[in-house]
mmCIF file of N, CA, C and O in Angstrom:
data_model
loop_
_atom_site.group_PDB
_atom_site.id
_atom_site.type_symbol
_atom_site.label_atom_id
_atom_site.label_comp_id
_atom_site.label_asym_id
_atom_site.label_seq_id
_atom_site.Cartn_x
_atom_site.Cartn_y
_atom_site.Cartn_z
ATOM 1 N N MET A 125 -15.753 -18.755 -8.670
ATOM 2 C CA MET A 125 -15.733 -19.605 -7.529
ATOM 3 C C MET A 125 -14.557 -20.581 -7.759
ATOM 4 O O MET A 125 -14.499 -21.246 -8.787
ATOM 5 N N LEU A 126 -13.765 -20.756 -6.763
ATOM 6 C CA LEU A 126 -12.604 -21.642 -6.883
ATOM 7 C C LEU A 126 -13.065 -23.100 -6.626
ATOM 8 O O LEU A 126 -13.827 -23.377 -5.704
ATOM 9 N N THR A 127 -12.546 -23.987 -7.378
ATOM 10 C CA THR A 127 -12.799 -25.370 -7.148
ATOM 11 C C THR A 127 -11.700 -25.923 -6.166
ATOM 12 O O THR A 127 -10.783 -25.154 -5.855
ATOM 13 N N LYS A 128 -11.879 -27.151 -5.730
ATOM 14 C CA LYS A 128 -10.926 -27.661 -4.737
ATOM 15 C C LYS A 128 -9.528 -27.818 -5.412
ATOM 16 O O LYS A 128 -8.567 -27.572 -4.749
ATOM 17 N N ARG A 129 -9.531 -28.207 -6.643
ATOM 18 C CA ARG A 129 -8.262 -28.379 -7.368
ATOM 19 C C ARG A 129 -7.534 -27.062 -7.502
ATOM 20 O O ARG A 129 -6.323 -26.984 -7.273
ATOM 21 N N THR A 130 -8.241 -25.986 -7.863
ATOM 22 C CA THR A 130 -7.632 -24.687 -8.062
ATOM 23 C C THR A 130 -7.154 -24.161 -6.733
ATOM 24 O O THR A 130 -6.085 -23.576 -6.597
ATOM 25 N N ASP A 131 -7.991 -24.387 -5.676
ATOM 26 C CA ASP A 131 -7.582 -23.915 -4.342
ATOM 27 C C ASP A 131 -6.373 -24.632 -3.825
ATOM 28 O O ASP A 131 -5.523 -23.997 -3.250
ATOM 29 N N ARG A 132 -6.252 -25.895 -4.180
ATOM 30 C CA ARG A 132 -5.109 -26.650 -3.694
ATOM 31 C C ARG A 132 -3.884 -26.166 -4.439
ATOM 32 O O ARG A 132 -2.808 -26.045 -3.876
ATOM 33 N N LYS A 133 -4.007 -25.930 -5.759
ATOM 34 C CA LYS A 133 -2.903 -25.395 -6.575
ATOM 35 C C LYS A 133 -2.393 -24.011 -6.029
ATOM 36 O O LYS A 133 -1.254 -23.737 -5.906
ATOM 37 N N THR A 134 -3.324 -23.269 -5.636
ATOM 38 C CA THR A 134 -3.016 -21.879 -5.128
ATOM 39 C C THR A 134 -2.302 -22.022 -3.805
ATOM 40 O O THR A 134 -1.299 -21.255 -3.551
ATOM 41 N N LYS A 135 -2.691 -22.893 -2.925
ATOM 42 C CA LYS A 135 -1.992 -23.165 -1.666
ATOM 43 C C LYS A 135 -0.572 -23.665 -1.855
ATOM 44 O O LYS A 135 0.332 -23.244 -1.169
ATOM 45 N N ILE A 136 -0.420 -24.569 -2.854
ATOM 46 C CA ILE A 136 0.901 -25.094 -3.131
ATOM 47 C C ILE A 136 1.808 -24.042 -3.645
ATOM 48 O O ILE A 136 2.970 -23.868 -3.216
ATOM 49 N N VAL A 137 1.287 -23.215 -4.592
ATOM 50 C CA VAL A 137 2.108 -22.130 -5.171
ATOM 51 C C VAL A 137 2.487 -21.134 -4.102
ATOM 52 O O VAL A 137 3.634 -20.679 -3.996
ATOM 53 N N SER A 138 1.542 -20.767 -3.218
ATOM 54 C CA SER A 138 1.815 -19.859 -2.151
ATOM 55 C C SER A 138 2.880 -20.363 -1.216
ATOM 56 O O SER A 138 3.749 -19.723 -0.733
ATOM 57 N N PHE A 139 2.795 -21.647 -0.850
ATOM 58 C CA PHE A 139 3.818 -22.302 0.018
ATOM 59 C C PHE A 139 5.145 -22.279 -0.669
ATOM 60 O O PHE A 139 6.183 -21.951 -0.023
ATOM 61 N N LEU A 140 5.197 -22.579 -1.914
ATOM 62 C CA LEU A 140 6.525 -22.540 -2.682
ATOM 63 C C LEU A 140 7.160 -21.130 -2.681
ATOM 64 O O LEU A 140 8.333 -20.984 -2.530
ATOM 65 N N VAL A 141 6.281 -20.122 -2.915
ATOM 66 C CA VAL A 141 6.774 -18.745 -2.885
ATOM 67 C C VAL A 141 7.364 -18.374 -1.557
ATOM 68 O O VAL A 141 8.399 -17.758 -1.430
ATOM 69 N N ALA A 142 6.626 -18.789 -0.496
ATOM 70 C CA ALA A 142 7.092 -18.534 0.857
ATOM 71 C C ALA A 142 8.418 -19.188 1.150
ATOM 72 O O ALA A 142 9.356 -18.609 1.765
ATOM 73 N N VAL A 143 8.573 -20.444 0.739
ATOM 74 C CA VAL A 143 9.871 -21.195 0.892
ATOM 75 C C VAL A 143 10.984 -20.536 0.106
ATOM 76 O O VAL A 143 12.095 -20.348 0.663
ATOM 77 N N VAL A 144 10.704 -20.031 -1.139
ATOM 78 C CA VAL A 144 11.781 -19.407 -1.878
ATOM 79 C C VAL A 144 12.164 -18.081 -1.240
ATOM 80 O O VAL A 144 13.351 -17.753 -1.100
ATOM 81 N N CYS A 145 11.197 -17.313 -0.762
ATOM 82 C CA CYS A 145 11.523 -16.070 -0.054
ATOM 83 C C CYS A 145 12.358 -16.381 1.254
ATOM 84 O O CYS A 145 13.346 -15.714 1.548
ATOM 85 N N PHE A 146 12.015 -17.440 1.939
ATOM 86 C CA PHE A 146 12.736 -17.770 3.162
ATOM 87 C C PHE A 146 14.166 -18.112 2.836
ATOM 88 O O PHE A 146 15.137 -17.640 3.518
ATOM 89 N N PHE A 147 14.390 -18.941 1.864
ATOM 90 C CA PHE A 147 15.753 -19.370 1.535
ATOM 91 C C PHE A 147 16.530 -18.210 0.929
ATOM 92 O O PHE A 147 17.726 -18.155 1.061
ATOM 93 N N THR A 148 15.859 -17.332 0.182
ATOM 94 C CA THR A 148 16.546 -16.102 -0.327
ATOM 95 C C THR A 148 17.059 -15.232 0.805
ATOM 96 O O THR A 148 18.232 -14.852 0.758
ATOM 97 N N VAL A 149 16.231 -15.015 1.804
ATOM 98 C CA VAL A 149 16.716 -14.205 2.908
ATOM 99 C C VAL A 149 17.760 -14.955 3.744
ATOM 100 O O VAL A 149 18.800 -14.342 4.101
ATOM 101 N N LEU A 150 17.592 -16.228 3.888
ATOM 102 C CA LEU A 150 18.644 -17.021 4.621
ATOM 103 C C LEU A 150 19.999 -16.935 3.883
ATOM 104 O O LEU A 150 20.986 -16.768 4.477
ATOM 105 N N PHE A 151 19.952 -17.180 2.554
ATOM 106 C CA PHE A 151 21.191 -17.114 1.798
ATOM 107 C C PHE A 151 21.757 -15.713 1.819
ATOM 108 O O PHE A 151 23.014 -15.528 1.897
ATOM 109 N N SER A 152 21.001 -14.713 1.742
ATOM 110 C CA SER A 152 21.435 -13.296 1.733
ATOM 111 C C SER A 152 22.122 -12.988 3.047
ATOM 112 O O SER A 152 23.212 -12.396 3.028
ATOM 113 N N PHE A 153 21.523 -13.351 4.157
ATOM 114 C CA PHE A 153 22.173 -13.135 5.436
ATOM 115 C C PHE A 153 23.462 -13.947 5.585
ATOM 116 O O PHE A 153 24.423 -13.363 6.142
ATOM 117 N N SER A 154 23.479 -15.167 5.140
ATOM 118 C CA SER A 154 24.743 -15.899 5.224
ATOM 119 C C SER A 154 25.816 -15.305 4.306
ATOM 120 O O SER A 154 26.946 -15.221 4.665
ATOM 121 N N CYS A 155 25.395 -14.813 3.204
ATOM 122 C CA CYS A 155 26.353 -14.151 2.255
ATOM 123 C C CYS A 155 26.951 -12.880 2.877
ATOM 124 O O CYS A 155 28.092 -12.568 2.782
ATOM 125 N N ILE A 156 25.985 -12.093 3.485
ATOM 126 C CA ILE A 156 26.467 -10.844 4.065
ATOM 127 C C ILE A 156 27.373 -11.101 5.247
ATOM 128 O O ILE A 156 28.430 -10.422 5.389
ATOM 129 N N SER A 157 27.008 -12.058 6.095
ATOM 130 C CA SER A 157 27.888 -12.295 7.269
ATOM 131 C C SER A 157 29.171 -12.992 6.885
ATOM 132 O O SER A 157 30.206 -12.728 7.509
ATOM 133 N N GLY A 158 29.170 -13.790 5.872
ATOM 134 C CA GLY A 158 30.402 -14.502 5.423
ATOM 135 C C GLY A 158 31.396 -13.624 4.764
ATOM 136 O O GLY A 158 32.580 -13.888 4.775
ATOM 137 N N CYS A 159 30.943 -12.696 4.002
ATOM 138 C CA CYS A 159 31.778 -11.841 3.214
ATOM 139 C C CYS A 159 32.023 -10.485 3.777
ATOM 140 O O CYS A 159 32.595 -9.600 3.147
ATOM 141 N N ARG A 160 31.627 -10.265 5.029
ATOM 142 C CA ARG A 160 31.778 -8.956 5.626
ATOM 143 C C ARG A 160 33.212 -8.485 5.822
ATOM 144 O O ARG A 160 33.483 -7.339 5.612
ATOM 145 N N ASP A 161 34.069 -9.372 6.277
ATOM 146 C CA ASP A 161 35.435 -9.036 6.560
ATOM 147 C C ASP A 161 36.441 -9.507 5.466
ATOM 148 O O ASP A 161 37.467 -10.008 5.768
ATOM 149 N N HIS A 162 36.066 -9.332 4.182
ATOM 150 C CA HIS A 162 36.949 -9.745 3.129
ATOM 151 C C HIS A 162 37.981 -8.667 2.848
ATOM 152 O O HIS A 162 37.873 -7.546 3.308
ATOM 153 N N ILE A 163 38.978 -9.090 2.089
ATOM 154 C CA ILE A 163 40.027 -8.077 1.651
ATOM 155 C C ILE A 163 39.543 -7.505 0.346
ATOM 156 O O ILE A 163 39.493 -8.141 -0.708
ATOM 157 N N CYS A 164 39.179 -6.261 0.406
ATOM 158 C CA CYS A 164 38.581 -5.533 -0.754
ATOM 159 C C CYS A 164 39.734 -5.254 -1.770
ATOM 160 O O CYS A 164 40.799 -4.825 -1.418
ATOM 161 N N THR A 165 39.401 -5.492 -3.050
ATOM 162 C CA THR A 165 40.451 -5.289 -4.085
ATOM 163 C C THR A 165 40.266 -3.901 -4.726
ATOM 164 O O THR A 165 40.988 -3.585 -5.645
ATOM 165 N N GLY A 166 39.377 -3.092 -4.333
ATOM 166 C CA GLY A 166 39.211 -1.768 -4.873
ATOM 167 C C GLY A 166 37.785 -1.392 -5.309
ATOM 168 O O GLY A 166 36.814 -2.003 -4.774
ATOM 169 N N ARG A 167 37.704 -0.541 -6.264
ATOM 170 C CA ARG A 167 36.433 -0.008 -6.667
ATOM 171 C C ARG A 167 35.518 -1.100 -7.313
ATOM 172 O O ARG A 167 34.297 -1.083 -7.075
ATOM 173 N N ASP A 168 36.014 -1.987 -8.108
ATOM 174 C CA ASP A 168 35.187 -2.983 -8.771
ATOM 175 C C ASP A 168 35.269 -4.315 -8.112
ATOM 176 O O ASP A 168 35.425 -5.379 -8.748
ATOM 177 N N CYS A 169 35.183 -4.344 -6.771
ATOM 178 C CA CYS A 169 35.297 -5.544 -6.011
ATOM 179 C C CYS A 169 34.052 -6.409 -6.229
ATOM 180 O O CYS A 169 32.907 -5.932 -5.884
ATOM 181 N N PRO A 170 34.152 -7.718 -6.720
ATOM 182 C CA PRO A 170 32.967 -8.477 -6.927
ATOM 183 C C PRO A 170 32.307 -8.926 -5.621
ATOM 184 O O PRO A 170 31.084 -9.105 -5.556
ATOM 185 N N ILE A 171 33.095 -9.047 -4.539
ATOM 186 C CA ILE A 171 32.552 -9.470 -3.293
ATOM 187 C C ILE A 171 31.681 -8.361 -2.723
ATOM 188 O O ILE A 171 30.606 -8.562 -2.169
ATOM 189 N N CYS A 172 32.200 -7.099 -2.865
ATOM 190 C CA CYS A 172 31.373 -5.946 -2.383
ATOM 191 C C CYS A 172 30.086 -5.804 -3.128
ATOM 192 O O CYS A 172 29.034 -5.475 -2.587
ATOM 193 N N ALA A 173 30.093 -6.096 -4.418
ATOM 194 C CA ALA A 173 28.937 -6.059 -5.256
ATOM 195 C C ALA A 173 27.905 -7.102 -4.858
ATOM 196 O O ALA A 173 26.694 -6.899 -4.794
ATOM 197 N N THR A 174 28.433 -8.313 -4.508
ATOM 198 C CA THR A 174 27.584 -9.390 -4.071
ATOM 199 C C THR A 174 26.885 -9.088 -2.685
ATOM 200 O O THR A 174 25.708 -9.246 -2.542
ATOM 201 N N VAL A 175 27.671 -8.524 -1.802
ATOM 202 C CA VAL A 175 27.151 -8.076 -0.495
ATOM 203 C C VAL A 175 26.144 -7.007 -0.681
ATOM 204 O O VAL A 175 25.072 -6.996 -0.049
ATOM 205 N N SER A 176 26.403 -6.049 -1.551
ATOM 206 C CA SER A 176 25.473 -5.001 -1.823
ATOM 207 C C SER A 176 24.108 -5.463 -2.352
ATOM 208 O O SER A 176 23.033 -5.080 -1.941
ATOM 209 N N GLN A 177 24.225 -6.438 -3.282
ATOM 210 C CA GLN A 177 23.006 -7.016 -3.872
ATOM 211 C C GLN A 177 22.185 -7.810 -2.838
ATOM 212 O O GLN A 177 21.024 -7.765 -2.773
ATOM 213 N N ALA A 178 22.922 -8.517 -1.953
ATOM 214 C CA ALA A 178 22.219 -9.268 -0.911
ATOM 215 C C ALA A 178 21.552 -8.365 0.039
ATOM 216 O O ALA A 178 20.389 -8.655 0.472
ATOM 217 N N GLU A 179 22.175 -7.221 0.432
ATOM 218 C CA GLU A 179 21.511 -6.221 1.250
ATOM 219 C C GLU A 179 20.297 -5.656 0.626
ATOM 220 O O GLU A 179 19.319 -5.427 1.286
ATOM 221 N N ASN A 180 20.406 -5.377 -0.711
ATOM 222 C CA ASN A 180 19.220 -4.814 -1.342
ATOM 223 C C ASN A 180 18.082 -5.803 -1.450
ATOM 224 O O ASN A 180 16.896 -5.428 -1.285
ATOM 225 N N THR A 181 18.434 -7.101 -1.578
ATOM 226 C CA THR A 181 17.382 -8.182 -1.643
ATOM 227 C C THR A 181 16.658 -8.237 -0.297
ATOM 228 O O THR A 181 15.421 -8.249 -0.262
ATOM 229 N N VAL A 182 17.426 -8.224 0.728
ATOM 230 C CA VAL A 182 16.796 -8.235 2.145
ATOM 231 C C VAL A 182 15.957 -7.031 2.353
ATOM 232 O O VAL A 182 14.844 -7.115 2.912
ATOM 233 N N ARG A 183 16.456 -5.881 1.926
ATOM 234 C CA ARG A 183 15.709 -4.662 2.169
ATOM 235 C C ARG A 183 14.394 -4.649 1.368
ATOM 236 O O ARG A 183 13.332 -4.240 1.832
ATOM 237 N N GLN A 184 14.395 -5.188 0.130
ATOM 238 C CA GLN A 184 13.114 -5.184 -0.669
ATOM 239 C C GLN A 184 12.184 -6.208 -0.086
ATOM 240 O O GLN A 184 10.903 -5.932 -0.063
ATOM 241 N N ILE A 185 12.602 -7.332 0.364
ATOM 242 C CA ILE A 185 11.732 -8.333 0.972
ATOM 243 C C ILE A 185 11.102 -7.811 2.250
ATOM 244 O O ILE A 185 9.902 -7.955 2.542
ATOM 245 N N ARG A 186 11.924 -7.091 3.035
ATOM 246 C CA ARG A 186 11.459 -6.492 4.283
ATOM 247 C C ARG A 186 10.413 -5.413 3.984
ATOM 248 O O ARG A 186 9.386 -5.328 4.668
ATOM 249 N N SER A 187 10.604 -4.613 2.974
ATOM 250 C CA SER A 187 9.628 -3.565 2.630
ATOM 251 C C SER A 187 8.317 -4.176 2.118
ATOM 252 O O SER A 187 7.206 -3.645 2.437
ATOM 253 N N CYS A 188 8.418 -5.264 1.403
ATOM 254 C CA CYS A 188 7.213 -5.980 0.910
ATOM 255 C C CYS A 188 6.425 -6.515 2.179
ATOM 256 O O CYS A 188 5.174 -6.491 2.198
ATOM 257 N N ALA A 189 7.200 -7.096 3.096
ATOM 258 C CA ALA A 189 6.528 -7.667 4.312
ATOM 259 C C ALA A 189 5.900 -6.550 5.082
ATOM 260 O O ALA A 189 4.771 -6.735 5.620
ATOM 261 N N THR A 190 6.512 -5.403 5.200
ATOM 262 C CA THR A 190 5.918 -4.274 5.892
ATOM 263 C C THR A 190 4.659 -3.809 5.246
ATOM 264 O O THR A 190 3.631 -3.497 5.868
ATOM 265 N N PHE A 191 4.652 -3.740 3.911
ATOM 266 C CA PHE A 191 3.486 -3.354 3.154
ATOM 267 C C PHE A 191 2.371 -4.372 3.342
ATOM 268 O O PHE A 191 1.218 -3.984 3.591
ATOM 269 N N GLY A 192 2.699 -5.693 3.343
ATOM 270 C CA GLY A 192 1.694 -6.679 3.598
ATOM 271 C C GLY A 192 1.096 -6.605 4.968
ATOM 272 O O GLY A 192 -0.133 -6.826 5.205
ATOM 273 N N ALA A 193 1.945 -6.337 5.965
ATOM 274 C CA ALA A 193 1.470 -6.155 7.326
ATOM 275 C C ALA A 193 0.575 -4.992 7.460
ATOM 276 O O ALA A 193 -0.416 -5.010 8.201
ATOM 277 N N GLY A 194 0.934 -3.917 6.765
ATOM 278 C CA GLY A 194 0.001 -2.731 6.776
ATOM 279 C C GLY A 194 -1.363 -3.031 6.195
ATOM 280 O O GLY A 194 -2.384 -2.591 6.760
ATOM 281 N N ILE A 195 -1.389 -3.747 5.104
ATOM 282 C CA ILE A 195 -2.637 -4.145 4.483
ATOM 283 C C ILE A 195 -3.438 -5.053 5.391
ATOM 284 O O ILE A 195 -4.663 -4.895 5.586
ATOM 285 N N LEU A 196 -2.766 -5.990 6.009
ATOM 286 C CA LEU A 196 -3.469 -6.901 6.933
ATOM 287 C C LEU A 196 -4.004 -6.185 8.164
ATOM 288 O O LEU A 196 -5.129 -6.368 8.533
ATOM 289 N N LEU A 197 -3.230 -5.227 8.648
ATOM 290 C CA LEU A 197 -3.682 -4.450 9.811
ATOM 291 C C LEU A 197 -4.902 -3.625 9.435
ATOM 292 O O LEU A 197 -5.856 -3.530 10.203
ATOM 293 N N THR A 198 -4.872 -3.016 8.260
ATOM 294 C CA THR A 198 -6.036 -2.278 7.752
ATOM 295 C C THR A 198 -7.277 -3.145 7.606
ATOM 296 O O THR A 198 -8.418 -2.785 7.998
ATOM 297 N N ALA A 199 -7.086 -4.312 7.085
ATOM 298 C CA ALA A 199 -8.242 -5.208 6.876
ATOM 299 C C ALA A 199 -8.771 -5.655 8.243
ATOM 300 O O ALA A 199 -10.011 -5.742 8.422
ATOM 301 N N VAL A 200 -7.924 -5.982 9.206
ATOM 302 C CA VAL A 200 -8.429 -6.436 10.482
ATOM 303 C C VAL A 200 -9.139 -5.300 11.185
ATOM 304 O O VAL A 200 -10.211 -5.470 11.778
ATOM 305 N N PHE A 201 -8.617 -4.085 11.081
ATOM 306 C CA PHE A 201 -9.291 -2.925 11.684
ATOM 307 C C PHE A 201 -10.662 -2.688 11.042
ATOM 308 O O PHE A 201 -11.629 -2.430 11.748
ATOM 309 N N SER A 202 -10.702 -2.750 9.680
ATOM 310 C CA SER A 202 -12.006 -2.535 9.056
ATOM 311 C C SER A 202 -13.039 -3.611 9.408
ATOM 312 O O SER A 202 -14.194 -3.248 9.637
ATOM 313 N N VAL A 203 -12.622 -4.856 9.476
ATOM 314 C CA VAL A 203 -13.565 -5.881 9.865
ATOM 315 C C VAL A 203 -14.034 -5.721 11.294
ATOM 316 O O VAL A 203 -15.223 -5.884 11.642
ATOM 317 N N THR A 204 -13.116 -5.277 12.171
ATOM 318 C CA THR A 204 -13.523 -5.035 13.543
ATOM 319 C C THR A 204 -14.518 -3.970 13.671
ATOM 320 O O THR A 204 -15.504 -4.030 14.418
ATOM 321 N N ILE A 205 -14.304 -2.864 12.885
ATOM 322 C CA ILE A 205 -15.247 -1.770 12.928
ATOM 323 C C ILE A 205 -16.667 -2.212 12.378
ATOM 324 O O ILE A 205 -17.649 -1.853 12.928
ATOM 325 N N LEU A 206 -16.610 -2.995 11.309
ATOM 326 C CA LEU A 206 -17.871 -3.481 10.766
ATOM 327 C C LEU A 206 -18.664 -4.375 11.721
ATOM 328 O O LEU A 206 -19.853 -4.343 11.799
ATOM 329 N N ILE A 207 -17.865 -5.178 12.461
ATOM 330 C CA ILE A 207 -18.528 -6.091 13.418
ATOM 331 C C ILE A 207 -19.012 -5.328 14.644
ATOM 332 O O ILE A 207 -20.133 -5.590 15.209
ATOM 333 N N ALA A 208 -18.288 -4.379 15.091
ATOM 334 C CA ALA A 208 -18.596 -3.621 16.308
ATOM 335 C C ALA A 208 -19.556 -2.452 16.056
ATOM 336 O O ALA A 208 -20.044 -1.866 17.013
ATOM 337 N N ALA A 209 -19.793 -2.037 14.758
ATOM 338 C CA ALA A 209 -20.669 -0.984 14.498
ATOM 339 C C ALA A 209 -22.076 -1.005 15.115
ATOM 340 O O ALA A 209 -22.583 -0.042 15.623
ATOM 341 N N PRO A 210 -22.662 -2.189 15.111
ATOM 342 C CA PRO A 210 -24.022 -2.259 15.799
ATOM 343 C C PRO A 210 -23.982 -1.969 17.274
ATOM 344 O O PRO A 210 -25.010 -1.616 17.850
ATOM 345 N N LEU A 211 -22.829 -2.098 17.879
ATOM 346 C CA LEU A 211 -22.780 -1.791 19.313
ATOM 347 C C LEU A 211 -22.814 -0.326 19.557
ATOM 348 O O LEU A 211 -23.280 0.170 20.583
ATOM 349 N N TRP A 212 -22.273 0.484 18.617
ATOM 350 C CA TRP A 212 -22.257 1.917 18.764
ATOM 351 C C TRP A 212 -23.450 2.656 18.191
ATOM 352 O O TRP A 212 -23.829 3.722 18.634
ATOM 353 N N VAL A 213 -24.075 2.110 17.158
ATOM 354 C CA VAL A 213 -25.247 2.717 16.543
ATOM 355 C C VAL A 213 -26.514 2.345 17.255
ATOM 356 O O VAL A 213 -26.780 1.178 17.459
ATOM 357 N N ALA A 214 -27.269 3.365 17.658
ATOM 358 C CA ALA A 214 -28.515 3.067 18.322
ATOM 359 C C ALA A 214 -29.559 2.509 17.340
ATOM 360 O O ALA A 214 -29.603 2.956 16.216
ATOM 361 N N ASP A 215 -30.303 1.588 17.821
ATOM 362 C CA ASP A 215 -31.310 0.999 16.887
ATOM 363 C C ASP A 215 -32.674 1.664 17.014
ATOM 364 O O ASP A 215 -33.719 1.097 16.645
ATOM 365 N N THR A 216 -32.670 2.925 17.505
ATOM 366 C CA THR A 216 -33.919 3.693 17.536
ATOM 367 C C THR A 216 -33.896 4.724 16.515
ATOM 368 O O THR A 216 -32.867 5.232 16.011
ATOM 369 N N SER A 217 -35.063 5.144 16.084
ATOM 370 C CA SER A 217 -35.221 6.194 15.052
ATOM 371 C C SER A 217 -36.346 7.152 15.581
ATOM 372 O O SER A 217 -36.985 6.891 16.555
ATOM 373 N N LEU A 218 -36.542 8.232 14.895
ATOM 374 C CA LEU A 218 -37.625 9.143 15.208
ATOM 375 C C LEU A 218 -39.021 8.443 15.167
ATOM 376 O O LEU A 218 -39.841 8.668 16.019
ATOM 377 N N ILE A 219 -39.208 7.597 14.193
ATOM 378 C CA ILE A 219 -40.504 6.943 14.012
ATOM 379 C C ILE A 219 -40.691 5.950 15.178
ATOM 380 O O ILE A 219 -41.799 5.872 15.768
ATOM 381 N N SER A 220 -39.674 5.201 15.512
ATOM 382 C CA SER A 220 -39.836 4.286 16.590
ATOM 383 C C SER A 220 -40.079 4.955 17.925
ATOM 384 O O SER A 220 -40.903 4.521 18.801
ATOM 385 N N GLN A 221 -39.526 6.167 18.128
ATOM 386 C CA GLN A 221 -39.786 6.954 19.284
ATOM 387 C C GLN A 221 -41.211 7.430 19.390
ATOM 388 O O GLN A 221 -41.803 7.504 20.404
ATOM 389 N N LYS A 222 -41.691 7.875 18.193
ATOM 390 C CA LYS A 222 -43.072 8.404 18.140
ATOM 391 C C LYS A 222 -44.107 7.247 18.469
ATOM 392 O O LYS A 222 -45.034 7.438 19.126
ATOM 393 N N ILE A 223 -43.822 6.096 17.877
ATOM 394 C CA ILE A 223 -44.742 4.945 18.137
ATOM 395 C C ILE A 223 -44.667 4.566 19.608
ATOM 396 O O ILE A 223 -45.681 4.279 20.172
ATOM 397 N N ARG A 224 -43.547 4.635 20.201
ATOM 398 C CA ARG A 224 -43.433 4.306 21.615
ATOM 399 C C ARG A 224 -44.144 5.304 22.531
ATOM 400 O O ARG A 224 -44.772 4.985 23.490
ATOM 401 N N MET A 225 -44.192 6.616 22.139
ATOM 402 C CA MET A 225 -44.915 7.629 22.943
ATOM 403 C C MET A 225 -46.406 7.429 22.744
ATOM 404 O O MET A 225 -47.174 7.694 23.682
ATOM 405 N N ASN A 226 -46.808 7.040 21.583
ATOM 406 C CA ASN A 226 -48.239 6.808 21.358
ATOM 407 C C ASN A 226 -48.759 5.604 22.120
ATOM 408 O O ASN A 226 -49.937 5.619 22.488
ATOM 409 N N ASN A 227 -48.048 4.642 22.317
ATOM 410 C CA ASN A 227 -48.480 3.450 23.071
ATOM 411 C C ASN A 227 -48.435 3.754 24.506
ATOM 412 O O ASN A 227 -49.016 3.438 25.337
#
């Protein structure tokens, strides 16, 4: 069971991770757009390597977000099914039917 202090620390760490991810994506997009039209020096161009790394970073964060959204969607669907299951399942059984006919 989490205490209030542990719960607060978890929220703070989660917020900091979200901020770091946001600024990483923001910096990557600005790096990609700023260095897109540079004069390439050849095969070992450091600017091309930087742009490639920024594109890979954005691609990895996007795939993690897609994975998280998939898990969230699955969880929401499962909870909806569990909540709505009593609406689909009849609350009668063979024994309750027999008792009803006897009365």
